[in-house]
Amino acid sequence: MIKKWFAAGTIGAALTLSACGSDTTEVNEGTETAASENTEETEETTETEEEPAEEEAAEEEPEESEAGKRSNPVAVGETQVVDVAINDSDFNTYEGKAEITVNSVARGEEAWQEIKSTNEFNEEPAEGYEYVMANVTATLTEAETEDYAWYLDAMNFDFIGSDGSPYEWTSVVVEPELNGEIYEGGTLEGKVVNMVKQDDSVLLVFEDGNWDNVFFSTEQ
């Protein structure tokens, strides 16, 4: 009888320990799961909190305007494609495209010495003023017609001061002057000159066939 009670007690104790172990395992697993979920929630919250900061940083980065705008003029030596208008003798208009490059710019005493040596009757710069002389190349790359030429002249350009105002034209004789007719595939090179205020940051502006202004830098 004692052996039976002992055996029964042993079996009961084993079952009790087994149940306790199972409960402990479930409790531990539950605790680990809750901790894992809390960690994931914390990471998600941190990521969510960081996203607006990244978005704000991206929004603060200014976008650069396209080349040829006043805020982003075409640099000296770089080529800009522009739309042009070609007119026939009956005032019909044909579309075309041209490449314009400001090859180099001379200013101040350097420009004046060349202008003076070209023609002795060229006007000396007024007090507080100086000459800016740009060497320009233009190539008519596309045209709706091969029978008529695109006419280009130095007067198609304007000089705009740093205050946004255009300079009045000064009549100057230079060689070669930018002036002539270009058929499709042809190229014209010449100089565009004007008198401006000393040390003023000047832009050279071309009005294209869509009546839009294309700005070129005069800073080397």
mmCIF file with all atom_site columns, C-alpha atoms in Angstrom:
data_model
loop_
_atom_site.group_PDB
_atom_site.id
_atom_site.type_symbol
_atom_site.label_atom_id
_atom_site.label_alt_id
_atom_site.label_comp_id
_atom_site.label_asym_id
_atom_site.label_entity_id
_atom_site.label_seq_id
_atom_site.pdbx_PDB_ins_code
_atom_site.Cartn_x
_atom_site.Cartn_y
_atom_site.Cartn_z
_atom_site.occupancy
_atom_site.B_iso_or_equiv
_atom_site.pdbx_formal_charge
_atom_site.auth_seq_id
_atom_site.auth_comp_id
_atom_site.auth_asym_id
_atom_site.auth_atom_id
_atom_site.pdbx_PDB_model_num
ATOM 1   C CA . MET A 1 1   ? 0.000  0.000   0.000   1.00 0.00 ? 1   MET A CA 1
ATOM 2   C CA . ILE A 1 2   ? 2.819  2.398   0.930   1.00 0.00 ? 2   ILE A CA 1
ATOM 3   C CA . LYS A 1 3   ? 4.494  1.666   -2.404  1.00 0.00 ? 3   LYS A CA 1
ATOM 4   C CA . LYS A 1 4   ? 1.291  2.540   -4.263  1.00 0.00 ? 4   LYS A CA 1
ATOM 5   C CA . TRP A 1 5   ? 0.974  5.817   -2.367  1.00 0.00 ? 5   TRP A CA 1
ATOM 6   C CA . PHE A 1 6   ? 4.620  6.591   -3.031  1.00 0.00 ? 6   PHE A CA 1
ATOM 7   C CA . ALA A 1 7   ? 4.215  5.829   -6.715  1.00 0.00 ? 7   ALA A CA 1
ATOM 8   C CA . ALA A 1 8   ? 1.055  7.906   -6.931  1.00 0.00 ? 8   ALA A CA 1
ATOM 9   C CA . GLY A 1 9   ? 2.764  10.765  -5.127  1.00 0.00 ? 9   GLY A CA 1
ATOM 10  C CA . THR A 1 10  ? 5.735  10.567  -7.438  1.00 0.00 ? 10  THR A CA 1
ATOM 11  C CA . ILE A 1 11  ? 3.525  10.629  -10.521 1.00 0.00 ? 11  ILE A CA 1
ATOM 12  C CA . GLY A 1 12  ? 1.546  13.573  -9.113  1.00 0.00 ? 12  GLY A CA 1
ATOM 13  C CA . ALA A 1 13  ? 4.666  15.533  -8.365  1.00 0.00 ? 13  ALA A CA 1
ATOM 14  C CA . ALA A 1 14  ? 5.954  14.881  -11.857 1.00 0.00 ? 14  ALA A CA 1
ATOM 15  C CA . LEU A 1 15  ? 2.699  16.044  -13.397 1.00 0.00 ? 15  LEU A CA 1
ATOM 16  C CA . THR A 1 16  ? 2.738  19.135  -11.195 1.00 0.00 ? 16  THR A CA 1
ATOM 17  C CA . LEU A 1 17  ? 6.310  20.003  -12.186 1.00 0.00 ? 17  LEU A CA 1
ATOM 18  C CA . SER A 1 18  ? 5.478  19.380  -15.835 1.00 0.00 ? 18  SER A CA 1
ATOM 19  C CA . ALA A 1 19  ? 2.481  21.703  -15.637 1.00 0.00 ? 19  ALA A CA 1
ATOM 20  C CA . CYS A 1 20  ? 4.533  24.369  -13.889 1.00 0.00 ? 20  CYS A CA 1
ATOM 21  C CA . GLY A 1 21  ? 7.245  24.070  -16.501 1.00 0.00 ? 21  GLY A CA 1
ATOM 22  C CA . SER A 1 22  ? 4.707  24.422  -19.256 1.00 0.00 ? 22  SER A CA 1
ATOM 23  C CA . ASP A 1 23  ? 3.182  27.456  -17.587 1.00 0.00 ? 23  ASP A CA 1
ATOM 24  C CA . THR A 1 24  ? 6.619  29.009  -17.120 1.00 0.00 ? 24  THR A CA 1
ATOM 25  C CA . THR A 1 25  ? 7.490  28.414  -20.770 1.00 0.00 ? 25  THR A CA 1
ATOM 26  C CA . GLU A 1 26  ? 4.234  30.004  -21.884 1.00 0.00 ? 26  GLU A CA 1
ATOM 27  C CA . VAL A 1 27  ? 4.823  32.979  -19.588 1.00 0.00 ? 27  VAL A CA 1
ATOM 28  C CA . ASN A 1 28  ? 8.386  33.392  -20.896 1.00 0.00 ? 28  ASN A CA 1
ATOM 29  C CA . GLU A 1 29  ? 7.235  33.097  -24.497 1.00 0.00 ? 29  GLU A CA 1
ATOM 30  C CA . GLY A 1 30  ? 4.484  35.620  -23.840 1.00 0.00 ? 30  GLY A CA 1
ATOM 31  C CA . THR A 1 31  ? 6.973  38.009  -22.235 1.00 0.00 ? 31  THR A CA 1
ATOM 32  C CA . GLU A 1 32  ? 9.411  37.643  -25.132 1.00 0.00 ? 32  GLU A CA 1
ATOM 33  C CA . THR A 1 33  ? 6.633  38.202  -27.688 1.00 0.00 ? 33  THR A CA 1
ATOM 34  C CA . ALA A 1 34  ? 5.428  41.336  -25.883 1.00 0.00 ? 34  ALA A CA 1
ATOM 35  C CA . ALA A 1 35  ? 8.989  42.662  -25.643 1.00 0.00 ? 35  ALA A CA 1
ATOM 36  C CA . SER A 1 36  ? 9.535  41.972  -29.347 1.00 0.00 ? 36  SER A CA 1
ATOM 37  C CA . GLU A 1 37  ? 6.302  43.758  -30.250 1.00 0.00 ? 37  GLU A CA 1
ATOM 38  C CA . ASN A 1 38  ? 7.255  46.721  -28.057 1.00 0.00 ? 38  ASN A CA 1
ATOM 39  C CA . THR A 1 39  ? 10.677 46.895  -29.761 1.00 0.00 ? 39  THR A CA 1
ATOM 40  C CA . GLU A 1 40  ? 9.093  46.803  -33.227 1.00 0.00 ? 40  GLU A CA 1
ATOM 41  C CA . GLU A 1 41  ? 6.594  49.497  -32.229 1.00 0.00 ? 41  GLU A CA 1
ATOM 42  C CA . THR A 1 42  ? 9.435  51.639  -30.861 1.00 0.00 ? 42  THR A CA 1
ATOM 43  C CA . GLU A 1 43  ? 11.431 51.232  -34.121 1.00 0.00 ? 43  GLU A CA 1
ATOM 44  C CA . GLU A 1 44  ? 8.371  52.065  -36.209 1.00 0.00 ? 44  GLU A CA 1
ATOM 45  C CA . THR A 1 45  ? 7.666  55.132  -34.061 1.00 0.00 ? 45  THR A CA 1
ATOM 46  C CA . THR A 1 46  ? 11.294 56.272  -34.393 1.00 0.00 ? 46  THR A CA 1
ATOM 47  C CA . GLU A 1 47  ? 11.201 55.810  -38.178 1.00 0.00 ? 47  GLU A CA 1
ATOM 48  C CA . THR A 1 48  ? 7.882  57.665  -38.368 1.00 0.00 ? 48  THR A CA 1
ATOM 49  C CA . GLU A 1 49  ? 9.312  60.527  -36.303 1.00 0.00 ? 49  GLU A CA 1
ATOM 50  C CA . GLU A 1 50  ? 12.427 60.742  -38.520 1.00 0.00 ? 50  GLU A CA 1
ATOM 51  C CA . GLU A 1 51  ? 10.575 60.801  -41.866 1.00 0.00 ? 51  GLU A CA 1
ATOM 52  C CA . PRO A 1 52  ? 9.239  64.404  -41.590 1.00 0.00 ? 52  PRO A CA 1
ATOM 53  C CA . ALA A 1 53  ? 12.773 65.668  -40.866 1.00 0.00 ? 53  ALA A CA 1
ATOM 54  C CA . GLU A 1 54  ? 14.059 63.976  -44.023 1.00 0.00 ? 54  GLU A CA 1
ATOM 55  C CA . GLU A 1 55  ? 11.169 65.389  -46.046 1.00 0.00 ? 55  GLU A CA 1
ATOM 56  C CA . GLU A 1 56  ? 11.805 68.888  -44.687 1.00 0.00 ? 56  GLU A CA 1
ATOM 57  C CA . ALA A 1 57  ? 15.496 68.633  -45.604 1.00 0.00 ? 57  ALA A CA 1
ATOM 58  C CA . ALA A 1 58  ? 14.564 67.602  -49.155 1.00 0.00 ? 58  ALA A CA 1
ATOM 59  C CA . GLU A 1 59  ? 12.115 70.489  -49.466 1.00 0.00 ? 59  GLU A CA 1
ATOM 60  C CA . GLU A 1 60  ? 14.770 72.994  -48.366 1.00 0.00 ? 60  GLU A CA 1
ATOM 61  C CA . GLU A 1 61  ? 17.108 72.125  -51.274 1.00 0.00 ? 61  GLU A CA 1
ATOM 62  C CA . PRO A 1 62  ? 16.617 74.822  -53.980 1.00 0.00 ? 62  PRO A CA 1
ATOM 63  C CA . GLU A 1 63  ? 16.069 73.635  -57.519 1.00 0.00 ? 63  GLU A CA 1
ATOM 64  C CA . GLU A 1 64  ? 18.481 75.044  -60.090 1.00 0.00 ? 64  GLU A CA 1
ATOM 65  C CA . SER A 1 65  ? 16.747 76.829  -62.942 1.00 0.00 ? 65  SER A CA 1
ATOM 66  C CA . GLU A 1 66  ? 17.393 75.713  -66.517 1.00 0.00 ? 66  GLU A CA 1
ATOM 67  C CA . ALA A 1 67  ? 20.402 77.108  -68.354 1.00 0.00 ? 67  ALA A CA 1
ATOM 68  C CA . GLY A 1 68  ? 19.762 80.394  -70.095 1.00 0.00 ? 68  GLY A CA 1
ATOM 69  C CA . LYS A 1 69  ? 17.577 81.919  -67.390 1.00 0.00 ? 69  LYS A CA 1
ATOM 70  C CA . ARG A 1 70  ? 18.660 85.130  -65.667 1.00 0.00 ? 70  ARG A CA 1
ATOM 71  C CA . SER A 1 71  ? 19.248 83.146  -62.469 1.00 0.00 ? 71  SER A CA 1
ATOM 72  C CA . ASN A 1 72  ? 21.389 80.616  -64.366 1.00 0.00 ? 72  ASN A CA 1
ATOM 73  C CA . PRO A 1 73  ? 23.031 82.279  -67.393 1.00 0.00 ? 73  PRO A CA 1
ATOM 74  C CA . VAL A 1 74  ? 24.944 80.256  -69.967 1.00 0.00 ? 74  VAL A CA 1
ATOM 75  C CA . ALA A 1 75  ? 28.634 80.315  -69.063 1.00 0.00 ? 75  ALA A CA 1
ATOM 76  C CA . VAL A 1 76  ? 31.318 81.709  -71.359 1.00 0.00 ? 76  VAL A CA 1
ATOM 77  C CA . GLY A 1 77  ? 32.474 78.932  -73.667 1.00 0.00 ? 77  GLY A CA 1
ATOM 78  C CA . GLU A 1 78  ? 29.276 76.883  -73.347 1.00 0.00 ? 78  GLU A CA 1
ATOM 79  C CA . THR A 1 79  ? 26.796 76.418  -76.213 1.00 0.00 ? 79  THR A CA 1
ATOM 80  C CA . GLN A 1 80  ? 23.069 77.049  -75.934 1.00 0.00 ? 80  GLN A CA 1
ATOM 81  C CA . VAL A 1 81  ? 20.427 75.814  -78.388 1.00 0.00 ? 81  VAL A CA 1
ATOM 82  C CA . VAL A 1 82  ? 17.814 78.491  -79.135 1.00 0.00 ? 82  VAL A CA 1
ATOM 83  C CA . ASP A 1 83  ? 14.690 78.710  -81.269 1.00 0.00 ? 83  ASP A CA 1
ATOM 84  C CA . VAL A 1 84  ? 14.894 81.194  -84.147 1.00 0.00 ? 84  VAL A CA 1
ATOM 85  C CA . ALA A 1 85  ? 12.512 82.668  -86.701 1.00 0.00 ? 85  ALA A CA 1
ATOM 86  C CA . ILE A 1 86  ? 13.371 82.765  -90.419 1.00 0.00 ? 86  ILE A CA 1
ATOM 87  C CA . ASN A 1 87  ? 11.433 85.215  -92.589 1.00 0.00 ? 87  ASN A CA 1
ATOM 88  C CA . ASP A 1 88  ? 11.018 85.257  -96.363 1.00 0.00 ? 88  ASP A CA 1
ATOM 89  C CA . SER A 1 89  ? 10.369 88.266  -98.610 1.00 0.00 ? 89  SER A CA 1
ATOM 90  C CA . ASP A 1 90  ? 6.599  87.894  -98.154 1.00 0.00 ? 90  ASP A CA 1
ATOM 91  C CA . PHE A 1 91  ? 6.934  87.994  -94.359 1.00 0.00 ? 91  PHE A CA 1
ATOM 92  C CA . ASN A 1 92  ? 6.183  84.302  -93.983 1.00 0.00 ? 92  ASN A CA 1
ATOM 93  C CA . THR A 1 93  ? 7.903  82.817  -90.929 1.00 0.00 ? 93  THR A CA 1
ATOM 94  C CA . TYR A 1 94  ? 9.737  79.484  -90.709 1.00 0.00 ? 94  TYR A CA 1
ATOM 95  C CA . GLU A 1 95  ? 10.991 77.874  -87.527 1.00 0.00 ? 95  GLU A CA 1
ATOM 96  C CA . GLY A 1 96  ? 14.600 76.925  -86.915 1.00 0.00 ? 96  GLY A CA 1
ATOM 97  C CA . LYS A 1 97  ? 17.141 76.081  -84.237 1.00 0.00 ? 97  LYS A CA 1
ATOM 98  C CA . ALA A 1 98  ? 20.550 77.602  -83.709 1.00 0.00 ? 98  ALA A CA 1
ATOM 99  C CA . GLU A 1 99  ? 23.524 77.053  -81.436 1.00 0.00 ? 99  GLU A CA 1
ATOM 100 C CA . ILE A 1 100 ? 24.931 80.204  -79.840 1.00 0.00 ? 100 ILE A CA 1
ATOM 101 C CA . THR A 1 101 ? 28.232 80.384  -77.974 1.00 0.00 ? 101 THR A CA 1
ATOM 102 C CA . VAL A 1 102 ? 29.924 83.332  -76.274 1.00 0.00 ? 102 VAL A CA 1
ATOM 103 C CA . ASN A 1 103 ? 33.482 82.254  -76.986 1.00 0.00 ? 103 ASN A CA 1
ATOM 104 C CA . SER A 1 104 ? 35.316 84.925  -74.999 1.00 0.00 ? 104 SER A CA 1
ATOM 105 C CA . VAL A 1 105 ? 34.826 88.330  -73.392 1.00 0.00 ? 105 VAL A CA 1
ATOM 106 C CA . ALA A 1 106 ? 37.224 91.308  -73.241 1.00 0.00 ? 106 ALA A CA 1
ATOM 107 C CA . ARG A 1 107 ? 36.579 94.210  -70.903 1.00 0.00 ? 107 ARG A CA 1
ATOM 108 C CA . GLY A 1 108 ? 38.038 97.493  -69.688 1.00 0.00 ? 108 GLY A CA 1
ATOM 109 C CA . GLU A 1 109 ? 41.418 98.570  -71.027 1.00 0.00 ? 109 GLU A CA 1
ATOM 110 C CA . GLU A 1 110 ? 41.887 95.364  -73.043 1.00 0.00 ? 110 GLU A CA 1
ATOM 111 C CA . ALA A 1 111 ? 38.610 95.913  -74.905 1.00 0.00 ? 111 ALA A CA 1
ATOM 112 C CA . TRP A 1 112 ? 39.243 99.645  -75.394 1.00 0.00 ? 112 TRP A CA 1
ATOM 113 C CA . GLN A 1 113 ? 42.694 99.155  -76.924 1.00 0.00 ? 113 GLN A CA 1
ATOM 114 C CA . GLU A 1 114 ? 41.287 96.762  -79.530 1.00 0.00 ? 114 GLU A CA 1
ATOM 115 C CA . ILE A 1 115 ? 38.306 99.034  -80.247 1.00 0.00 ? 115 ILE A CA 1
ATOM 116 C CA . LYS A 1 116 ? 40.548 102.086 -80.544 1.00 0.00 ? 116 LYS A CA 1
ATOM 117 C CA . SER A 1 117 ? 42.964 100.332 -82.912 1.00 0.00 ? 117 SER A CA 1
ATOM 118 C CA . THR A 1 118 ? 40.081 99.170  -85.120 1.00 0.00 ? 118 THR A CA 1
ATOM 119 C CA . ASN A 1 119 ? 38.726 102.669 -85.750 1.00 0.00 ? 119 ASN A CA 1
ATOM 120 C CA . GLU A 1 120 ? 40.191 105.927 -84.451 1.00 0.00 ? 120 GLU A CA 1
ATOM 121 C CA . PHE A 1 121 ? 36.743 107.527 -84.440 1.00 0.00 ? 121 PHE A CA 1
ATOM 122 C CA . ASN A 1 122 ? 35.337 105.070 -81.907 1.00 0.00 ? 122 ASN A CA 1
ATOM 123 C CA . GLU A 1 123 ? 34.178 106.900 -78.785 1.00 0.00 ? 123 GLU A CA 1
ATOM 124 C CA . GLU A 1 124 ? 36.354 106.714 -75.688 1.00 0.00 ? 124 GLU A CA 1
ATOM 125 C CA . PRO A 1 125 ? 34.514 105.360 -72.640 1.00 0.00 ? 125 PRO A CA 1
ATOM 126 C CA . ALA A 1 126 ? 32.844 108.000 -70.482 1.00 0.00 ? 126 ALA A CA 1
ATOM 127 C CA . GLU A 1 127 ? 34.041 108.544 -66.925 1.00 0.00 ? 127 GLU A CA 1
ATOM 128 C CA . GLY A 1 128 ? 32.996 105.616 -64.759 1.00 0.00 ? 128 GLY A CA 1
ATOM 129 C CA . TYR A 1 129 ? 32.262 103.438 -67.808 1.00 0.00 ? 129 TYR A CA 1
ATOM 130 C CA . GLU A 1 130 ? 34.116 100.807 -69.844 1.00 0.00 ? 130 GLU A CA 1
ATOM 131 C CA . TYR A 1 131 ? 33.558 98.597  -72.878 1.00 0.00 ? 131 TYR A CA 1
ATOM 132 C CA . VAL A 1 132 ? 32.479 94.965  -72.814 1.00 0.00 ? 132 VAL A CA 1
ATOM 133 C CA . MET A 1 133 ? 33.239 93.056  -76.027 1.00 0.00 ? 133 MET A CA 1
ATOM 134 C CA . ALA A 1 134 ? 31.920 89.526  -76.535 1.00 0.00 ? 134 ALA A CA 1
ATOM 135 C CA . ASN A 1 135 ? 33.062 87.226  -79.325 1.00 0.00 ? 135 ASN A CA 1
ATOM 136 C CA . VAL A 1 136 ? 29.991 85.225  -80.420 1.00 0.00 ? 136 VAL A CA 1
ATOM 137 C CA . THR A 1 137 ? 29.501 82.244  -82.736 1.00 0.00 ? 137 THR A CA 1
ATOM 138 C CA . ALA A 1 138 ? 26.089 81.183  -84.079 1.00 0.00 ? 138 ALA A CA 1
ATOM 139 C CA . THR A 1 139 ? 25.283 78.099  -86.190 1.00 0.00 ? 139 THR A CA 1
ATOM 140 C CA . LEU A 1 140 ? 21.898 77.444  -87.797 1.00 0.00 ? 140 LEU A CA 1
ATOM 141 C CA . THR A 1 141 ? 21.505 73.724  -87.154 1.00 0.00 ? 141 THR A CA 1
ATOM 142 C CA . GLU A 1 142 ? 17.860 73.236  -88.238 1.00 0.00 ? 142 GLU A CA 1
ATOM 143 C CA . ALA A 1 143 ? 15.454 75.110  -90.504 1.00 0.00 ? 143 ALA A CA 1
ATOM 144 C CA . GLU A 1 144 ? 12.025 74.492  -91.989 1.00 0.00 ? 144 GLU A CA 1
ATOM 145 C CA . THR A 1 145 ? 13.274 76.010  -95.232 1.00 0.00 ? 145 THR A CA 1
ATOM 146 C CA . GLU A 1 146 ? 16.531 75.803  -97.152 1.00 0.00 ? 146 GLU A CA 1
ATOM 147 C CA . ASP A 1 147 ? 15.586 78.670  -99.449 1.00 0.00 ? 147 ASP A CA 1
ATOM 148 C CA . TYR A 1 148 ? 15.707 81.496  -96.928 1.00 0.00 ? 148 TYR A CA 1
ATOM 149 C CA . ALA A 1 149 ? 18.340 82.617  -94.451 1.00 0.00 ? 149 ALA A CA 1
ATOM 150 C CA . TRP A 1 150 ? 18.256 83.477  -90.780 1.00 0.00 ? 150 TRP A CA 1
ATOM 151 C CA . TYR A 1 151 ? 19.426 87.050  -90.281 1.00 0.00 ? 151 TYR A CA 1
ATOM 152 C CA . LEU A 1 152 ? 21.530 87.702  -87.188 1.00 0.00 ? 152 LEU A CA 1
ATOM 153 C CA . ASP A 1 153 ? 22.851 91.038  -85.992 1.00 0.00 ? 153 ASP A CA 1
ATOM 154 C CA . ALA A 1 154 ? 24.603 92.342  -82.884 1.00 0.00 ? 154 ALA A CA 1
ATOM 155 C CA . MET A 1 155 ? 21.458 94.370  -82.213 1.00 0.00 ? 155 MET A CA 1
ATOM 156 C CA . ASN A 1 156 ? 19.641 91.071  -81.538 1.00 0.00 ? 156 ASN A CA 1
ATOM 157 C CA . PHE A 1 157 ? 21.475 91.159  -78.216 1.00 0.00 ? 157 PHE A CA 1
ATOM 158 C CA . ASP A 1 158 ? 21.081 93.458  -75.217 1.00 0.00 ? 158 ASP A CA 1
ATOM 159 C CA . PHE A 1 159 ? 23.323 94.166  -72.234 1.00 0.00 ? 159 PHE A CA 1
ATOM 160 C CA . ILE A 1 160 ? 21.489 93.958  -68.890 1.00 0.00 ? 160 ILE A CA 1
ATOM 161 C CA . GLY A 1 161 ? 23.035 95.482  -65.764 1.00 0.00 ? 161 GLY A CA 1
ATOM 162 C CA . SER A 1 162 ? 23.019 93.972  -62.278 1.00 0.00 ? 162 SER A CA 1
ATOM 163 C CA . ASP A 1 163 ? 20.081 96.226  -61.399 1.00 0.00 ? 163 ASP A CA 1
ATOM 164 C CA . GLY A 1 164 ? 18.016 94.603  -64.167 1.00 0.00 ? 164 GLY A CA 1
ATOM 165 C CA . SER A 1 165 ? 18.093 97.636  -66.475 1.00 0.00 ? 165 SER A CA 1
ATOM 166 C CA . PRO A 1 166 ? 19.205 97.468  -70.122 1.00 0.00 ? 166 PRO A CA 1
ATOM 167 C CA . TYR A 1 167 ? 22.075 99.612  -71.341 1.00 0.00 ? 167 TYR A CA 1
ATOM 168 C CA . GLU A 1 168 ? 21.564 101.994 -74.248 1.00 0.00 ? 168 GLU A CA 1
ATOM 169 C CA . TRP A 1 169 ? 23.529 101.001 -77.321 1.00 0.00 ? 169 TRP A CA 1
ATOM 170 C CA . THR A 1 170 ? 26.839 102.724 -78.049 1.00 0.00 ? 170 THR A CA 1
ATOM 171 C CA . SER A 1 171 ? 27.791 102.880 -81.714 1.00 0.00 ? 171 SER A CA 1
ATOM 172 C CA . VAL A 1 172 ? 31.165 101.180 -82.105 1.00 0.00 ? 172 VAL A CA 1
ATOM 173 C CA . VAL A 1 173 ? 32.987 99.906  -85.189 1.00 0.00 ? 173 VAL A CA 1
ATOM 174 C CA . VAL A 1 174 ? 34.556 96.471  -84.588 1.00 0.00 ? 174 VAL A CA 1
ATOM 175 C CA . GLU A 1 175 ? 35.996 93.727  -86.786 1.00 0.00 ? 175 GLU A CA 1
ATOM 176 C CA . PRO A 1 176 ? 34.404 91.384  -87.431 1.00 0.00 ? 176 PRO A CA 1
ATOM 177 C CA . GLU A 1 177 ? 30.980 92.643  -86.435 1.00 0.00 ? 177 GLU A CA 1
ATOM 178 C CA . LEU A 1 178 ? 28.271 90.070  -85.772 1.00 0.00 ? 178 LEU A CA 1
ATOM 179 C CA . ASN A 1 179 ? 26.067 90.708  -88.790 1.00 0.00 ? 179 ASN A CA 1
ATOM 180 C CA . GLY A 1 180 ? 24.918 88.498  -91.653 1.00 0.00 ? 180 GLY A CA 1
ATOM 181 C CA . GLU A 1 181 ? 22.589 85.881  -93.102 1.00 0.00 ? 181 GLU A CA 1
ATOM 182 C CA . ILE A 1 182 ? 22.953 82.186  -92.267 1.00 0.00 ? 182 ILE A CA 1
ATOM 183 C CA . TYR A 1 183 ? 21.411 79.301  -94.201 1.00 0.00 ? 183 TYR A CA 1
ATOM 184 C CA . GLU A 1 184 ? 20.856 75.895  -92.632 1.00 0.00 ? 184 GLU A CA 1
ATOM 185 C CA . GLY A 1 185 ? 24.211 74.430  -91.632 1.00 0.00 ? 185 GLY A CA 1
ATOM 186 C CA . GLY A 1 186 ? 25.964 77.802  -91.855 1.00 0.00 ? 186 GLY A CA 1
ATOM 187 C CA . THR A 1 187 ? 27.954 79.605  -89.144 1.00 0.00 ? 187 THR A CA 1
ATOM 188 C CA . LEU A 1 188 ? 28.484 83.284  -88.347 1.00 0.00 ? 188 LEU A CA 1
ATOM 189 C CA . GLU A 1 189 ? 31.079 84.700  -85.949 1.00 0.00 ? 189 GLU A CA 1
ATOM 190 C CA . GLY A 1 190 ? 31.509 88.270  -84.804 1.00 0.00 ? 190 GLY A CA 1
ATOM 191 C CA . LYS A 1 191 ? 31.743 90.719  -81.905 1.00 0.00 ? 191 LYS A CA 1
ATOM 192 C CA . VAL A 1 192 ? 29.033 92.315  -79.808 1.00 0.00 ? 192 VAL A CA 1
ATOM 193 C CA . VAL A 1 193 ? 30.169 95.468  -77.984 1.00 0.00 ? 193 VAL A CA 1
ATOM 194 C CA . ASN A 1 194 ? 28.653 98.029  -75.653 1.00 0.00 ? 194 ASN A CA 1
ATOM 195 C CA . MET A 1 195 ? 29.639 100.589 -73.028 1.00 0.00 ? 195 MET A CA 1
ATOM 196 C CA . VAL A 1 196 ? 28.677 99.700  -69.446 1.00 0.00 ? 196 VAL A CA 1
ATOM 197 C CA . LYS A 1 197 ? 29.393 100.881 -65.915 1.00 0.00 ? 197 LYS A CA 1
ATOM 198 C CA . GLN A 1 198 ? 32.774 99.868  -64.558 1.00 0.00 ? 198 GLN A CA 1
ATOM 199 C CA . ASP A 1 199 ? 32.735 96.609  -62.586 1.00 0.00 ? 199 ASP A CA 1
ATOM 200 C CA . ASP A 1 200 ? 29.008 96.107  -63.182 1.00 0.00 ? 200 ASP A CA 1
ATOM 201 C CA . SER A 1 201 ? 28.018 92.431  -63.439 1.00 0.00 ? 201 SER A CA 1
ATOM 202 C CA . VAL A 1 202 ? 26.534 92.442  -66.945 1.00 0.00 ? 202 VAL A CA 1
ATOM 203 C CA . LEU A 1 203 ? 24.560 89.764  -68.774 1.00 0.00 ? 203 LEU A CA 1
ATOM 204 C CA . LEU A 1 204 ? 24.293 89.438  -72.551 1.00 0.00 ? 204 LEU A CA 1
ATOM 205 C CA . VAL A 1 205 ? 20.714 88.663  -73.594 1.00 0.00 ? 205 VAL A CA 1
ATOM 206 C CA . PHE A 1 206 ? 19.437 87.153  -76.846 1.00 0.00 ? 206 PHE A CA 1
ATOM 207 C CA . GLU A 1 207 ? 15.741 87.248  -77.743 1.00 0.00 ? 207 GLU A CA 1
ATOM 208 C CA . ASP A 1 208 ? 14.817 83.965  -79.421 1.00 0.00 ? 208 ASP A CA 1
ATOM 209 C CA . GLY A 1 209 ? 12.148 83.159  -81.988 1.00 0.00 ? 209 GLY A CA 1
ATOM 210 C CA . ASN A 1 210 ? 9.532  82.671  -79.242 1.00 0.00 ? 210 ASN A CA 1
ATOM 211 C CA . TRP A 1 211 ? 10.126 86.173  -77.839 1.00 0.00 ? 211 TRP A CA 1
ATOM 212 C CA . ASP A 1 212 ? 11.841 84.585  -74.857 1.00 0.00 ? 212 ASP A CA 1
ATOM 213 C CA . ASN A 1 213 ? 15.118 85.903  -73.441 1.00 0.00 ? 213 ASN A CA 1
ATOM 214 C CA . VAL A 1 214 ? 18.212 83.707  -73.249 1.00 0.00 ? 214 VAL A CA 1
ATOM 215 C CA . PHE A 1 215 ? 20.878 85.022  -70.865 1.00 0.00 ? 215 PHE A CA 1
ATOM 216 C CA . PHE A 1 216 ? 24.638 84.607  -71.315 1.00 0.00 ? 216 PHE A CA 1
ATOM 217 C CA . SER A 1 217 ? 27.284 85.391  -68.718 1.00 0.00 ? 217 SER A CA 1
ATOM 218 C CA . THR A 1 218 ? 30.097 87.854  -69.483 1.00 0.00 ? 218 THR A CA 1
ATOM 219 C CA . GLU A 1 219 ? 32.254 86.666  -66.576 1.00 0.00 ? 219 GLU A CA 1
ATOM 220 C CA . GLN A 1 220 ? 35.285 84.671  -67.672 1.00 0.00 ? 220 GLN A CA 1
#
